[in-house]
């Protein structure tokens, strides 16, 4: 049987973990599922490079996120282009999505 999903271990600064927790509570999804949907939405809409926000450093929270294989391929390409590890690329894209949108109903349906 073919794998349908790839699991990534992603580290998020506590600053963004707070937003992810709030968003997951509003959507009645787990934090991992919320992060996965946000990552997929980000990859669907932008393959551009993301610049890390150094100012919001602090403690880190580790999260295991599952993404479909087709999104894993997009993420791998972005990670290679930006010379980052795939988990770091995923983390930056989740952070960027959290900073731009307060919530997400589904992939492509964001809440400002």
PDB file of C-alpha atoms in Angstrom:
ATOM      1  CA  UNK A   1       0.000   0.000   0.000  1.00  0.00           C
ATOM      2  CA  UNK A   2       1.270   3.442  -0.941  1.00  0.00           C
ATOM      3  CA  UNK A   3       1.866   6.105   1.709  1.00  0.00           C
ATOM      4  CA  UNK A   4      -0.710   8.856   1.492  1.00  0.00           C
ATOM      5  CA  UNK A   5       0.872  11.213   3.996  1.00  0.00           C
ATOM      6  CA  UNK A   6       4.334  12.266   5.135  1.00  0.00           C
ATOM      7  CA  UNK A   7       4.987  13.131   8.785  1.00  0.00           C
ATOM      8  CA  UNK A   8       7.250  16.082   9.606  1.00  0.00           C
ATOM      9  CA  UNK A   9       8.561  17.187  12.970  1.00  0.00           C
ATOM     10  CA  UNK A  10       8.254  20.968  13.090  1.00  0.00           C
ATOM     11  CA  UNK A  11       9.455  23.381  15.765  1.00  0.00           C
ATOM     12  CA  UNK A  12       7.455  26.554  16.333  1.00  0.00           C
ATOM     13  CA  UNK A  13       8.379  29.458  18.594  1.00  0.00           C
ATOM     14  CA  UNK A  14       6.029  29.727  21.591  1.00  0.00           C
ATOM     15  CA  UNK A  15       4.850  33.061  20.201  1.00  0.00           C
ATOM     16  CA  UNK A  16       3.311  31.290  17.180  1.00  0.00           C
ATOM     17  CA  UNK A  17       2.248  28.215  19.138  1.00  0.00           C
ATOM     18  CA  UNK A  18      -0.137  30.471  21.079  1.00  0.00           C
ATOM     19  CA  UNK A  19      -1.798  31.608  17.832  1.00  0.00           C
ATOM     20  CA  UNK A  20      -1.915  28.035  16.550  1.00  0.00           C
ATOM     21  CA  UNK A  21      -3.569  26.858  19.777  1.00  0.00           C
ATOM     22  CA  UNK A  22      -6.197  29.599  19.598  1.00  0.00           C
ATOM     23  CA  UNK A  23      -6.896  28.886  15.947  1.00  0.00           C
ATOM     24  CA  UNK A  24      -7.188  25.135  16.524  1.00  0.00           C
ATOM     25  CA  UNK A  25      -9.641  25.696  19.400  1.00  0.00           C
ATOM     26  CA  UNK A  26     -11.834  27.887  17.182  1.00  0.00           C
ATOM     27  CA  UNK A  27     -11.807  25.321  14.372  1.00  0.00           C
ATOM     28  CA  UNK A  28     -12.220  22.261  16.648  1.00  0.00           C
ATOM     29  CA  UNK A  29      -9.123  20.679  15.076  1.00  0.00           C
ATOM     30  CA  UNK A  30      -5.952  19.443  16.728  1.00  0.00           C
ATOM     31  CA  UNK A  31      -2.938  21.738  16.586  1.00  0.00           C
ATOM     32  CA  UNK A  32      -1.216  19.287  14.257  1.00  0.00           C
ATOM     33  CA  UNK A  33      -4.172  19.261  11.846  1.00  0.00           C
ATOM     34  CA  UNK A  34      -4.460  23.067  11.985  1.00  0.00           C
ATOM     35  CA  UNK A  35      -0.734  23.406  11.226  1.00  0.00           C
ATOM     36  CA  UNK A  36      -1.044  20.908   8.367  1.00  0.00           C
ATOM     37  CA  UNK A  37      -3.928  22.788   6.752  1.00  0.00           C
ATOM     38  CA  UNK A  38      -2.112  26.111   7.109  1.00  0.00           C
ATOM     39  CA  UNK A  39       1.064  24.648   5.595  1.00  0.00           C
ATOM     40  CA  UNK A  40      -0.853  23.180   2.649  1.00  0.00           C
ATOM     41  CA  UNK A  41      -2.700  26.451   2.076  1.00  0.00           C
ATOM     42  CA  UNK A  42       0.573  28.384   2.145  1.00  0.00           C
ATOM     43  CA  UNK A  43       2.194  26.008  -0.346  1.00  0.00           C
ATOM     44  CA  UNK A  44      -0.865  26.266  -2.606  1.00  0.00           C
ATOM     45  CA  UNK A  45      -0.675  30.037  -2.719  1.00  0.00           C
ATOM     46  CA  UNK A  46       2.985  30.925  -2.496  1.00  0.00           C
ATOM     47  CA  UNK A  47       6.189  29.137  -3.340  1.00  0.00           C
ATOM     48  CA  UNK A  48       8.147  32.339  -2.649  1.00  0.00           C
ATOM     49  CA  UNK A  49      10.900  32.447  -0.065  1.00  0.00           C
ATOM     50  CA  UNK A  50       9.969  33.207   3.547  1.00  0.00           C
ATOM     51  CA  UNK A  51      12.291  35.325   5.696  1.00  0.00           C
ATOM     52  CA  UNK A  52      12.504  34.217   9.341  1.00  0.00           C
ATOM     53  CA  UNK A  53      11.274  36.675  11.979  1.00  0.00           C
ATOM     54  CA  UNK A  54      14.223  36.717  14.371  1.00  0.00           C
ATOM     55  CA  UNK A  55      12.571  39.170  16.809  1.00  0.00           C
ATOM     56  CA  UNK A  56      10.057  36.584  17.983  1.00  0.00           C
ATOM     57  CA  UNK A  57      12.619  34.091  19.221  1.00  0.00           C
ATOM     58  CA  UNK A  58      12.135  32.331  22.543  1.00  0.00           C
ATOM     59  CA  UNK A  59      11.137  28.861  23.649  1.00  0.00           C
ATOM     60  CA  UNK A  60      10.223  26.310  21.018  1.00  0.00           C
ATOM     61  CA  UNK A  61       7.346  23.834  20.787  1.00  0.00           C
ATOM     62  CA  UNK A  62       7.673  20.625  18.764  1.00  0.00           C
ATOM     63  CA  UNK A  63       4.763  19.375  16.681  1.00  0.00           C
ATOM     64  CA  UNK A  64       4.390  16.414  14.316  1.00  0.00           C
ATOM     65  CA  UNK A  65       2.521  17.473  11.179  1.00  0.00           C
ATOM     66  CA  UNK A  66       1.206  15.189   8.448  1.00  0.00           C
ATOM     67  CA  UNK A  67       0.980  16.435   4.866  1.00  0.00           C
ATOM     68  CA  UNK A  68      -0.117  14.696   1.662  1.00  0.00           C
ATOM     69  CA  UNK A  69       2.622  13.471  -0.670  1.00  0.00           C
ATOM     70  CA  UNK A  70       1.911  16.095  -3.347  1.00  0.00           C
ATOM     71  CA  UNK A  71       2.411  18.892  -0.807  1.00  0.00           C
ATOM     72  CA  UNK A  72       5.542  17.163   0.457  1.00  0.00           C
ATOM     73  CA  UNK A  73       6.992  17.450  -3.058  1.00  0.00           C
ATOM     74  CA  UNK A  74       6.218  21.196  -3.163  1.00  0.00           C
ATOM     75  CA  UNK A  75       7.750  21.626   0.290  1.00  0.00           C
ATOM     76  CA  UNK A  76      10.880  19.719  -0.753  1.00  0.00           C
ATOM     77  CA  UNK A  77      11.338  21.958  -3.791  1.00  0.00           C
ATOM     78  CA  UNK A  78      10.918  25.104  -1.683  1.00  0.00           C
ATOM     79  CA  UNK A  79      13.386  23.803   0.917  1.00  0.00           C
ATOM     80  CA  UNK A  80      15.995  23.088  -1.766  1.00  0.00           C
ATOM     81  CA  UNK A  81      15.527  26.492  -3.421  1.00  0.00           C
ATOM     82  CA  UNK A  82      15.829  28.280  -0.065  1.00  0.00           C
ATOM     83  CA  UNK A  83      18.713  26.076   1.178  1.00  0.00           C
ATOM     84  CA  UNK A  84      16.864  25.019   4.326  1.00  0.00           C
ATOM     85  CA  UNK A  85      15.891  21.743   5.916  1.00  0.00           C
ATOM     86  CA  UNK A  86      12.366  20.675   5.029  1.00  0.00           C
ATOM     87  CA  UNK A  87      11.159  20.915   8.645  1.00  0.00           C
ATOM     88  CA  UNK A  88      12.551  24.475   8.924  1.00  0.00           C
ATOM     89  CA  UNK A  89      10.827  25.461   5.665  1.00  0.00           C
ATOM     90  CA  UNK A  90       7.554  24.014   6.968  1.00  0.00           C
ATOM     91  CA  UNK A  91       7.935  25.869  10.275  1.00  0.00           C
ATOM     92  CA  UNK A  92       8.552  29.212   8.555  1.00  0.00           C
ATOM     93  CA  UNK A  93       5.555  28.735   6.254  1.00  0.00           C
ATOM     94  CA  UNK A  94       3.250  27.878   9.178  1.00  0.00           C
ATOM     95  CA  UNK A  95       4.526  30.943  11.071  1.00  0.00           C
ATOM     96  CA  UNK A  96       3.976  33.165   8.040  1.00  0.00           C
ATOM     97  CA  UNK A  97       0.441  31.852   7.599  1.00  0.00           C
ATOM     98  CA  UNK A  98      -0.345  32.390  11.294  1.00  0.00           C
ATOM     99  CA  UNK A  99       0.918  35.974  11.084  1.00  0.00           C
ATOM    100  CA  UNK A 100      -1.224  36.740   8.008  1.00  0.00           C
ATOM    101  CA  UNK A 101      -4.513  34.978   8.802  1.00  0.00           C
ATOM    102  CA  UNK A 102      -6.360  34.594  12.101  1.00  0.00           C
ATOM    103  CA  UNK A 103      -8.038  31.394  10.959  1.00  0.00           C
ATOM    104  CA  UNK A 104      -8.646  29.011   8.119  1.00  0.00           C
ATOM    105  CA  UNK A 105     -11.879  27.179   7.325  1.00  0.00           C
ATOM    106  CA  UNK A 106     -10.275  24.918   4.729  1.00  0.00           C
ATOM    107  CA  UNK A 107      -7.472  25.094   2.175  1.00  0.00           C
ATOM    108  CA  UNK A 108      -8.121  28.255   0.171  1.00  0.00           C
ATOM    109  CA  UNK A 109     -10.711  29.645   2.615  1.00  0.00           C
ATOM    110  CA  UNK A 110      -8.844  31.930   5.005  1.00  0.00           C
ATOM    111  CA  UNK A 111     -10.166  34.239   7.701  1.00  0.00           C
ATOM    112  CA  UNK A 112      -8.437  37.614   8.118  1.00  0.00           C
TER     113      UNK A 112
END
